[in-house]
PDB file of C-alpha atoms and ligand atoms in Angstrom:
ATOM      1  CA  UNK A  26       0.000   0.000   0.000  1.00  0.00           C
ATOM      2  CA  UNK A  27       1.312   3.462  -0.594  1.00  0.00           C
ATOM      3  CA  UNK A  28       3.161   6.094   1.111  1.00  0.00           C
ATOM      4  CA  UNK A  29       2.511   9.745   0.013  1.00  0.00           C
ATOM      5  CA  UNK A  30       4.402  12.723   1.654  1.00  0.00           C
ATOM      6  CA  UNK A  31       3.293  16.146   0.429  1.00  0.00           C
ATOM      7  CA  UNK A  32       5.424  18.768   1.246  1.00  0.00           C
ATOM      8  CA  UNK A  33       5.363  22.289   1.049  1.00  0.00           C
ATOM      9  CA  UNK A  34       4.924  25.813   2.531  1.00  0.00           C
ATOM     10  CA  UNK A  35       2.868  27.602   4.936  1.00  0.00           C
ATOM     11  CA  UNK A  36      -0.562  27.983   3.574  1.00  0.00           C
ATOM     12  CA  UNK A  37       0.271  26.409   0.325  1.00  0.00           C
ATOM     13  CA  UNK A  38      -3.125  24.115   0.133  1.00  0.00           C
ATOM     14  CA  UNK A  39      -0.801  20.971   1.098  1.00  0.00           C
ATOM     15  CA  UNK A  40      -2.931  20.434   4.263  1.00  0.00           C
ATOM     16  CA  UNK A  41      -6.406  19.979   2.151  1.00  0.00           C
ATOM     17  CA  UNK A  42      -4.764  18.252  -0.759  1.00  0.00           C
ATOM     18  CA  UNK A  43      -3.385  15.548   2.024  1.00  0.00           C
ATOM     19  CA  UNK A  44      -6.489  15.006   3.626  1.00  0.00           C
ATOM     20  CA  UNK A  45      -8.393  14.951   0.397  1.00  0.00           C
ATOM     21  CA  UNK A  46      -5.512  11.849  -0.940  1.00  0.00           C
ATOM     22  CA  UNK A  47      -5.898  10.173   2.317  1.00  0.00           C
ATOM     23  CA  UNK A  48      -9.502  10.186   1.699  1.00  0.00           C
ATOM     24  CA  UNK A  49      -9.590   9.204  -1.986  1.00  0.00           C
ATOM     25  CA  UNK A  50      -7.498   6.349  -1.297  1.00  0.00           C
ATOM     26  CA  UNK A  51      -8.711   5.147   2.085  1.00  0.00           C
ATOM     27  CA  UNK A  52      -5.228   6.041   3.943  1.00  0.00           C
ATOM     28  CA  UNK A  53      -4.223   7.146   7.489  1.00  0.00           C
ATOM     29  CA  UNK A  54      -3.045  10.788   7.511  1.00  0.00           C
ATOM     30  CA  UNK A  55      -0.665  12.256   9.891  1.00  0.00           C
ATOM     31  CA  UNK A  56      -0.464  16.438   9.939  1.00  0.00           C
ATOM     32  CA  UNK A  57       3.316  16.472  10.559  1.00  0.00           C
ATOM     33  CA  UNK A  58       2.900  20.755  11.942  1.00  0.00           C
ATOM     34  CA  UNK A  59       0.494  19.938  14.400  1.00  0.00           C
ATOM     35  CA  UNK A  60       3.679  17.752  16.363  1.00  0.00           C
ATOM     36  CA  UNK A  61       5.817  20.530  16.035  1.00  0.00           C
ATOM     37  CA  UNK A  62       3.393  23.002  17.272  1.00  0.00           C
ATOM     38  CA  UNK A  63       2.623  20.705  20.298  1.00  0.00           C
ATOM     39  CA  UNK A  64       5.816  21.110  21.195  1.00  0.00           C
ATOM     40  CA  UNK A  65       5.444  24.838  20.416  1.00  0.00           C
ATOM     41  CA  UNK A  66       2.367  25.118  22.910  1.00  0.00           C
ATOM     42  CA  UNK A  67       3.810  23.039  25.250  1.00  0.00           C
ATOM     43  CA  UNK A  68       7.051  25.133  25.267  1.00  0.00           C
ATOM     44  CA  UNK A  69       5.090  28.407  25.752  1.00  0.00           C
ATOM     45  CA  UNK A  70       2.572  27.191  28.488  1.00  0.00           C
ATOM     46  CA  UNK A  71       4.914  27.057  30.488  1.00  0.00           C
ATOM     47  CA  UNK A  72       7.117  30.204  30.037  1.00  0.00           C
ATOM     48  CA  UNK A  73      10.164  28.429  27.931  1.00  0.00           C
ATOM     49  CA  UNK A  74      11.972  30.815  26.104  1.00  0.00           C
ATOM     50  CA  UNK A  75      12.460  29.257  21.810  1.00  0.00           C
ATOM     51  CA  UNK A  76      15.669  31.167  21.755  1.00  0.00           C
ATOM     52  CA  UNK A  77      16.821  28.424  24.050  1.00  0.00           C
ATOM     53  CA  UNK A  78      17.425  24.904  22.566  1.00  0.00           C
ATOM     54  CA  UNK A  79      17.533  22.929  26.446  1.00  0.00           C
ATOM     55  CA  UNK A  80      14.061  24.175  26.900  1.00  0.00           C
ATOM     56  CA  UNK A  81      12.573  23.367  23.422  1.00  0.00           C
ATOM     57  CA  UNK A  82      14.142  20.220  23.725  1.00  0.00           C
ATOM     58  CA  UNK A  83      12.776  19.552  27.539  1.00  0.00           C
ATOM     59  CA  UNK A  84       9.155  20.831  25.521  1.00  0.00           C
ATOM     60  CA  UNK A  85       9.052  17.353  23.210  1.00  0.00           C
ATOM     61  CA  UNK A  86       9.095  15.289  26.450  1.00  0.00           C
ATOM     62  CA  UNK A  87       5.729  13.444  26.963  1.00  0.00           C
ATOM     63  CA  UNK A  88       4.262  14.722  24.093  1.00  0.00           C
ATOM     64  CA  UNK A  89       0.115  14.121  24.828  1.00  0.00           C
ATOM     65  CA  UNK A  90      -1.929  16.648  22.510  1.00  0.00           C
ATOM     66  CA  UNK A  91      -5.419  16.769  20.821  1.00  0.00           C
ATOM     67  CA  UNK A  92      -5.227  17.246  17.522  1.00  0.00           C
ATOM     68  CA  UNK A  93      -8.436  19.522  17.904  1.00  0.00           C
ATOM     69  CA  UNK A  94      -6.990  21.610  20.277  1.00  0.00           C
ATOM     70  CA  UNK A  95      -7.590  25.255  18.647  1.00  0.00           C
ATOM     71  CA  UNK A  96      -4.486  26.797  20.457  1.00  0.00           C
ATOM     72  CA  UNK A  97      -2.300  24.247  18.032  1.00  0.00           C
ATOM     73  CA  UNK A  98      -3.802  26.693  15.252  1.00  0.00           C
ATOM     74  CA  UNK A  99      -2.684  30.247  17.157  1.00  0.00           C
ATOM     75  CA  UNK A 100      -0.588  32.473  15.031  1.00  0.00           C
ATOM     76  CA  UNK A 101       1.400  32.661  17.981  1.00  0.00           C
ATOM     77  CA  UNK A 102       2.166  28.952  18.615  1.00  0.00           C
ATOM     78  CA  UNK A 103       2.330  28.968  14.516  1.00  0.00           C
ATOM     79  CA  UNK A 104       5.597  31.235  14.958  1.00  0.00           C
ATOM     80  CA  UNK A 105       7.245  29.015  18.103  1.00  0.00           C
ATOM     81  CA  UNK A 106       6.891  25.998  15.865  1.00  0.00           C
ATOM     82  CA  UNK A 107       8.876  27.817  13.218  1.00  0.00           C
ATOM     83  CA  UNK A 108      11.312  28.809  15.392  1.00  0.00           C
ATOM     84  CA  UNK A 109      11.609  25.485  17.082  1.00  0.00           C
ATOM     85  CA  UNK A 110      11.940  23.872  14.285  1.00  0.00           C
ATOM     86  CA  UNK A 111      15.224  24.481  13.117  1.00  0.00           C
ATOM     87  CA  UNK A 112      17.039  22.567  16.188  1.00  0.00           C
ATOM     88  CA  UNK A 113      18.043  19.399  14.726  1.00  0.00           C
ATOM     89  CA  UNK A 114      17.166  17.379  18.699  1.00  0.00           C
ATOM     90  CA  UNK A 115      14.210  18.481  18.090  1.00  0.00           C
ATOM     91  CA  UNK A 116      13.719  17.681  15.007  1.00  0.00           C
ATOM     92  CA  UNK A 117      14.993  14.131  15.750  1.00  0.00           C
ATOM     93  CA  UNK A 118      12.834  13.704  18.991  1.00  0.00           C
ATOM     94  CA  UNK A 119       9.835  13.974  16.436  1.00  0.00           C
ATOM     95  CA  UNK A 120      11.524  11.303  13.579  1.00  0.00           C
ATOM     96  CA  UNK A 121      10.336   8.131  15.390  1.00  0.00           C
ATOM     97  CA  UNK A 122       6.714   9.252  15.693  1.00  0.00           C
ATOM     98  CA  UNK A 123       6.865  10.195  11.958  1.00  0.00           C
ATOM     99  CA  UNK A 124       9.153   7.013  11.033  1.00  0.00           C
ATOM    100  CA  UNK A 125       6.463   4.553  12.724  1.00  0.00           C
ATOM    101  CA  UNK A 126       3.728   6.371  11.166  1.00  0.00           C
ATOM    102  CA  UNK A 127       5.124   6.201   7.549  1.00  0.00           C
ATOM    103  CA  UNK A 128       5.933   2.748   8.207  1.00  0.00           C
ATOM    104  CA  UNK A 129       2.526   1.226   8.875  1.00  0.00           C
ATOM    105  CA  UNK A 130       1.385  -1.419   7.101  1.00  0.00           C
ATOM    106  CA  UNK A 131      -1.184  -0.207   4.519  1.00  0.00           C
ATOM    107  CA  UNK A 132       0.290   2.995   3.611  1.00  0.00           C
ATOM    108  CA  UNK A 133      -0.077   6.092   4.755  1.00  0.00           C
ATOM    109  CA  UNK A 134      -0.209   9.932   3.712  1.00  0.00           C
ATOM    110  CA  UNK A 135       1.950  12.453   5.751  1.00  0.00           C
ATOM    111  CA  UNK A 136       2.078  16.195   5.152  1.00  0.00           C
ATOM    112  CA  UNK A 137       5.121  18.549   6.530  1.00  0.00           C
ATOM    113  CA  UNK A 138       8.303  20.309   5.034  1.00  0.00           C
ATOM    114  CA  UNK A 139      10.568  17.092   5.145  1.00  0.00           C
ATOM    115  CA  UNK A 140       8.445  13.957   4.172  1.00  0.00           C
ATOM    116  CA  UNK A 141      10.085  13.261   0.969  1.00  0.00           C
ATOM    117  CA  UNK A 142      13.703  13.861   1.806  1.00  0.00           C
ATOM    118  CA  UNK A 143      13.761  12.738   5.516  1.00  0.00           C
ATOM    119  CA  UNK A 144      10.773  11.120   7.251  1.00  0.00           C
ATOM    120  CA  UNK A 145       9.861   8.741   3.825  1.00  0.00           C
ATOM    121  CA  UNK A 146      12.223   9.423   1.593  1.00  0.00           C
ATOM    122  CA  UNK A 147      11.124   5.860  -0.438  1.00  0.00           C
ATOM    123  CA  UNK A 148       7.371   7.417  -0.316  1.00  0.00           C
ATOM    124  CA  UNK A 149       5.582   6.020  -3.855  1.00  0.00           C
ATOM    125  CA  UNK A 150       4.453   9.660  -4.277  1.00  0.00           C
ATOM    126  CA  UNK A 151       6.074  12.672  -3.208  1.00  0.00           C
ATOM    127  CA  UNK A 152       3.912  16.295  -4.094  1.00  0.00           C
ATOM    128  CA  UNK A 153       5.233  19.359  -2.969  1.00  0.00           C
ATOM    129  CA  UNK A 154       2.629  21.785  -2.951  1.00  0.00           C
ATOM    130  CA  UNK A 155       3.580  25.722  -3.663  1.00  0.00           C
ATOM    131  CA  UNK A 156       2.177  28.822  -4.151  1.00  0.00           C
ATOM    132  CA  UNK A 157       2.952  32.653  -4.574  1.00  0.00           C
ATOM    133  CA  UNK A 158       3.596  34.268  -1.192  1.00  0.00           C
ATOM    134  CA  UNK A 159       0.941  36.555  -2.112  1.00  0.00           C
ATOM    135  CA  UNK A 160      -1.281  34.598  -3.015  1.00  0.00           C
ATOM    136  CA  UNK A 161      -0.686  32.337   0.243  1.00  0.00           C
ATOM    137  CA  UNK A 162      -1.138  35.286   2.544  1.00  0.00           C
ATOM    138  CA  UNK A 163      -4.362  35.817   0.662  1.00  0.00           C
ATOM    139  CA  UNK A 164      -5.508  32.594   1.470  1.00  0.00           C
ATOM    140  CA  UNK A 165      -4.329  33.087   5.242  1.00  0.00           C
ATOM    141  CA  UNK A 166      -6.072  36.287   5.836  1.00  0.00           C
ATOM    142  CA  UNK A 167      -9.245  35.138   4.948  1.00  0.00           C
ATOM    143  CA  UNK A 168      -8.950  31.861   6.853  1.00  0.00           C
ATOM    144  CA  UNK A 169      -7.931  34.148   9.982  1.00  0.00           C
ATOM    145  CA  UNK A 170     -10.921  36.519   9.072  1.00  0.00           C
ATOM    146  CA  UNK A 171     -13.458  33.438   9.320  1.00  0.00           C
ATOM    147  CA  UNK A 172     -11.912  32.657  12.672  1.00  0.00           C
ATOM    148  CA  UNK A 173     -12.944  36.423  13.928  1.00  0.00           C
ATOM    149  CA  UNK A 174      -9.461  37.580  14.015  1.00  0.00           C
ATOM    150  CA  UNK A 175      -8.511  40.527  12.853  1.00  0.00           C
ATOM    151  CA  UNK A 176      -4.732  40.904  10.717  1.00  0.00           C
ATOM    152  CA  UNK A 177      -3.562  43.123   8.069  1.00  0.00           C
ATOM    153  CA  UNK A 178      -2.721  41.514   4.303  1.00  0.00           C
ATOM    154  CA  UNK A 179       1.039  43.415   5.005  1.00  0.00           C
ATOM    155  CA  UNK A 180       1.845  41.551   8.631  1.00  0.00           C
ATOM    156  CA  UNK A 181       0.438  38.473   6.650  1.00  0.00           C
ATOM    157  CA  UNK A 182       2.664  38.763   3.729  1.00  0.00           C
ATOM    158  CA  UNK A 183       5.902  39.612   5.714  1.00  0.00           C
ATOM    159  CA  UNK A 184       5.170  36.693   8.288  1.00  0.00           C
ATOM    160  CA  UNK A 185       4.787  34.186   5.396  1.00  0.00           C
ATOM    161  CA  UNK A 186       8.156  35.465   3.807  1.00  0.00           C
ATOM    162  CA  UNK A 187       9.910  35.228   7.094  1.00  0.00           C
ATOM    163  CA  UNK A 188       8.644  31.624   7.861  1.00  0.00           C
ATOM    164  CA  UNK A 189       9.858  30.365   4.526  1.00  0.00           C
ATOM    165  CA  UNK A 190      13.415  31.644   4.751  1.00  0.00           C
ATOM    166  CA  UNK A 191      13.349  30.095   8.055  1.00  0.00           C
ATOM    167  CA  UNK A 192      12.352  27.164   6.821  1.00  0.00           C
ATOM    168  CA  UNK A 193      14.034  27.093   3.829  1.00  0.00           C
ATOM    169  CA  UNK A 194      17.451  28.133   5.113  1.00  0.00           C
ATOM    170  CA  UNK A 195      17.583  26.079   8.102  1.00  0.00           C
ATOM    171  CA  UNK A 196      20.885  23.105   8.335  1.00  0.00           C
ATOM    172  CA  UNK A 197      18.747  20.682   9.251  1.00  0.00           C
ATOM    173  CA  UNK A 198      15.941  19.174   6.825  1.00  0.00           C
ATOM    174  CA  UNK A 199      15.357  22.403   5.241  1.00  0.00           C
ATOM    175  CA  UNK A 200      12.305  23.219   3.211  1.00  0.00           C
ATOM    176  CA  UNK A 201      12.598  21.882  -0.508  1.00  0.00           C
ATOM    177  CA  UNK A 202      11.322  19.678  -3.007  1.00  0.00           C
ATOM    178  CA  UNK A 203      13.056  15.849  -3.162  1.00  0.00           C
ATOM    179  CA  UNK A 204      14.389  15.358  -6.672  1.00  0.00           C
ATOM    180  CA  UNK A 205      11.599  13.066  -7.376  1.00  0.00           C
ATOM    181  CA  UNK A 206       9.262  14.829  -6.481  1.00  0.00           C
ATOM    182  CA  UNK A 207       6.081  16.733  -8.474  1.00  0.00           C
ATOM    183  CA  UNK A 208       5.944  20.221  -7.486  1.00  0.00           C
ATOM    184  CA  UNK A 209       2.302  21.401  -8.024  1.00  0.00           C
ATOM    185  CA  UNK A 210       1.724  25.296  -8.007  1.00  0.00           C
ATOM    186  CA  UNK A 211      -1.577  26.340  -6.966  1.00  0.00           C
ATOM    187  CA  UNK A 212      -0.988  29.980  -7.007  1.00  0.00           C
ATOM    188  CA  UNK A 213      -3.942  29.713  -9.890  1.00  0.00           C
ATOM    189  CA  UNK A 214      -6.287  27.173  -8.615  1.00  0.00           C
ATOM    190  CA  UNK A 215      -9.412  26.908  -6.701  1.00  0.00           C
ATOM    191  CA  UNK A 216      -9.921  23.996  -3.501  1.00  0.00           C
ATOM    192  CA  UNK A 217     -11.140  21.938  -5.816  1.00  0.00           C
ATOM    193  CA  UNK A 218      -9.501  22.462  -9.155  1.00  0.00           C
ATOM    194  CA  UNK A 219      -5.768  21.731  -6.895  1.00  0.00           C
ATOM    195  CA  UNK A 220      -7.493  18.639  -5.002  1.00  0.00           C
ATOM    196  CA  UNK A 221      -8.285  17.351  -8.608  1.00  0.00           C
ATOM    197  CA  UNK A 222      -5.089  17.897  -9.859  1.00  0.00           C
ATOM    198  CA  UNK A 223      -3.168  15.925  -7.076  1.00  0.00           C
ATOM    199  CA  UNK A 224      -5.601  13.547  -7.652  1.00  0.00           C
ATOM    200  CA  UNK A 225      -4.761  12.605 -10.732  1.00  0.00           C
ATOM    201  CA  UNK A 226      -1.165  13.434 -10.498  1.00  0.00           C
ATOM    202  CA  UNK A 227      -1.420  10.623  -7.402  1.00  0.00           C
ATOM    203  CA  UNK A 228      -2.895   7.993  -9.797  1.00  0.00           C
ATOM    204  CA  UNK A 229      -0.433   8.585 -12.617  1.00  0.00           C
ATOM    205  CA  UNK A 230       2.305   8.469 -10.241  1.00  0.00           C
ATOM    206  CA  UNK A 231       0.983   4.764  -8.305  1.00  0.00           C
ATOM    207  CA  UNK A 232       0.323   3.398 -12.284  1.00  0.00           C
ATOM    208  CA  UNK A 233       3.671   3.947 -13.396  1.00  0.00           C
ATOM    209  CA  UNK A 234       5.374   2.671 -10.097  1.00  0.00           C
TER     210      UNK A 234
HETATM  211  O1   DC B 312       2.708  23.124   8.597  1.00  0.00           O
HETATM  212  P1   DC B 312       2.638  23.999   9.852  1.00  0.00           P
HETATM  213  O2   DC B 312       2.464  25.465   9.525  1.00  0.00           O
HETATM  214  O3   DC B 312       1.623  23.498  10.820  1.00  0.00           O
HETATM  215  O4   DC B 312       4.066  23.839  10.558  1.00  0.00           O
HETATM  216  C1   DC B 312       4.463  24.635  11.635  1.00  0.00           C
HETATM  217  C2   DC B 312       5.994  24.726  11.659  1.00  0.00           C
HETATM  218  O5   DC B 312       6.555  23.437  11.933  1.00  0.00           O
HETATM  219  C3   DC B 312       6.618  25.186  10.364  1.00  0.00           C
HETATM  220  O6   DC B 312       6.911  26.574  10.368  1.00  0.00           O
HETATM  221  C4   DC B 312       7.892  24.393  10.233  1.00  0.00           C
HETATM  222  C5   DC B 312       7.721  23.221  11.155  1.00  0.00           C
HETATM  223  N1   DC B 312       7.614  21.934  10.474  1.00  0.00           N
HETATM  224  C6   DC B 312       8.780  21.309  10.112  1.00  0.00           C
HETATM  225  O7   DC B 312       9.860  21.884  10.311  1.00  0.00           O
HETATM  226  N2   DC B 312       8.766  20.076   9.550  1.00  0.00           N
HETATM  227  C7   DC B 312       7.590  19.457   9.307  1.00  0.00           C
HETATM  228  N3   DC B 312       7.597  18.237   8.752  1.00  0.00           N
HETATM  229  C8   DC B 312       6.372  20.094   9.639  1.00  0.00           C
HETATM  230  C9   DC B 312       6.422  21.343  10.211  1.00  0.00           C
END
């Protein structure tokens, strides 16, 4: 059964794409983020300071969370997990989890930054999903307006930018397509018309494995 890791940046669509694979092809999806902004929430309940690696690193111990939990989805908690991210204990106190989860029997689809090139880098089908900056901070500002908050397209923009070069400039498991994989811009597409599209490139990809 297959593995798919879709990769890609903040607010690129590659959270709805994986869901909507993992539903087309009856497979367990894991939201890689949401374990890196546990540790996040974790690390900033209780005061820790993200400048400091010993305290991020103390934050992945006993890692309990509800996926549900809306304070996973703060802006705030969004930015810890960024910054958190780039210290490689952490990063490896999380590759087990990941590891197992890739590794089940009967496939699996995980979505993150690193799926392709370090948590499954043998995945059947690797996406990594992209858009414009702008047009991702589009899509963020109204998904924060339909929670109630209030942000300014600006602040959105400039956050975006400086999450990717974090991300993307980070030593450890930086932000970037494998060589194999498809790299699907959805700067012009709808939900649906980008779901569709990883749809079939999904199918094409499994029939010619
Ligand atoms: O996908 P997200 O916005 O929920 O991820 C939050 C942060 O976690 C992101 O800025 C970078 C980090 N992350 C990572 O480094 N590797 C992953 N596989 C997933 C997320």
């Amino acid at each position: 059964m297959p593995v798919i890791a879709v990769d890609g940046p903040a607010a690129s669509g590659k959270g709805t794409i994986a869901r909507a694979l993992a539903k087309h092809f009856g497979l367990p999806h894991m939201d890689t983020g949401l374990l890196y902004r546990a540790v996040a929430l974790n690390l900033w309940r209780w005061g820790g300071d993200p400048a400091n690696e010993f305290e991020a690193l103390r934050a992945c111990d006993e890692l309990g969370f509800d996926p549900a939990d809306p304070e996973l989805r703060r802006e705030a908690v969004s930015e810890v997990a960024s910054r958190i991210s780039v210290y490689p204990g952490v990063r490896a106190a999380l590759l087990k989890r990941q590891q197992q989860f890739a590794r089940q029997e009967g496939g699996a689809v995980l979505d993150g930054r690193d799926i392709g090139t370090v948590i499954a880098p043998d995945a059947d089908v690797k996406l990594f999903v992209t858009a414009s900056p702008e047009v991702r901070a589009e899509r963020r500002l109204k998904e924060l307006e339909s929670r109630g908050m209030n942000a300014h397209y600006r602040d959105v923009l400039a956050d975006i930018r400086a999450r990717d070069e974090r991300d993307s400039t980070r030593e450890v498991a930086p932000l970037k397509p494998a060589p194999d994989a498809i790299v699907l811009d959805t700067s012009k597409l709808g939900a649906a018309e980008a779901i569709a599209e990883a749809l079939r490139l999904a199918e094409q990809r499994l029939a010619s494995a």
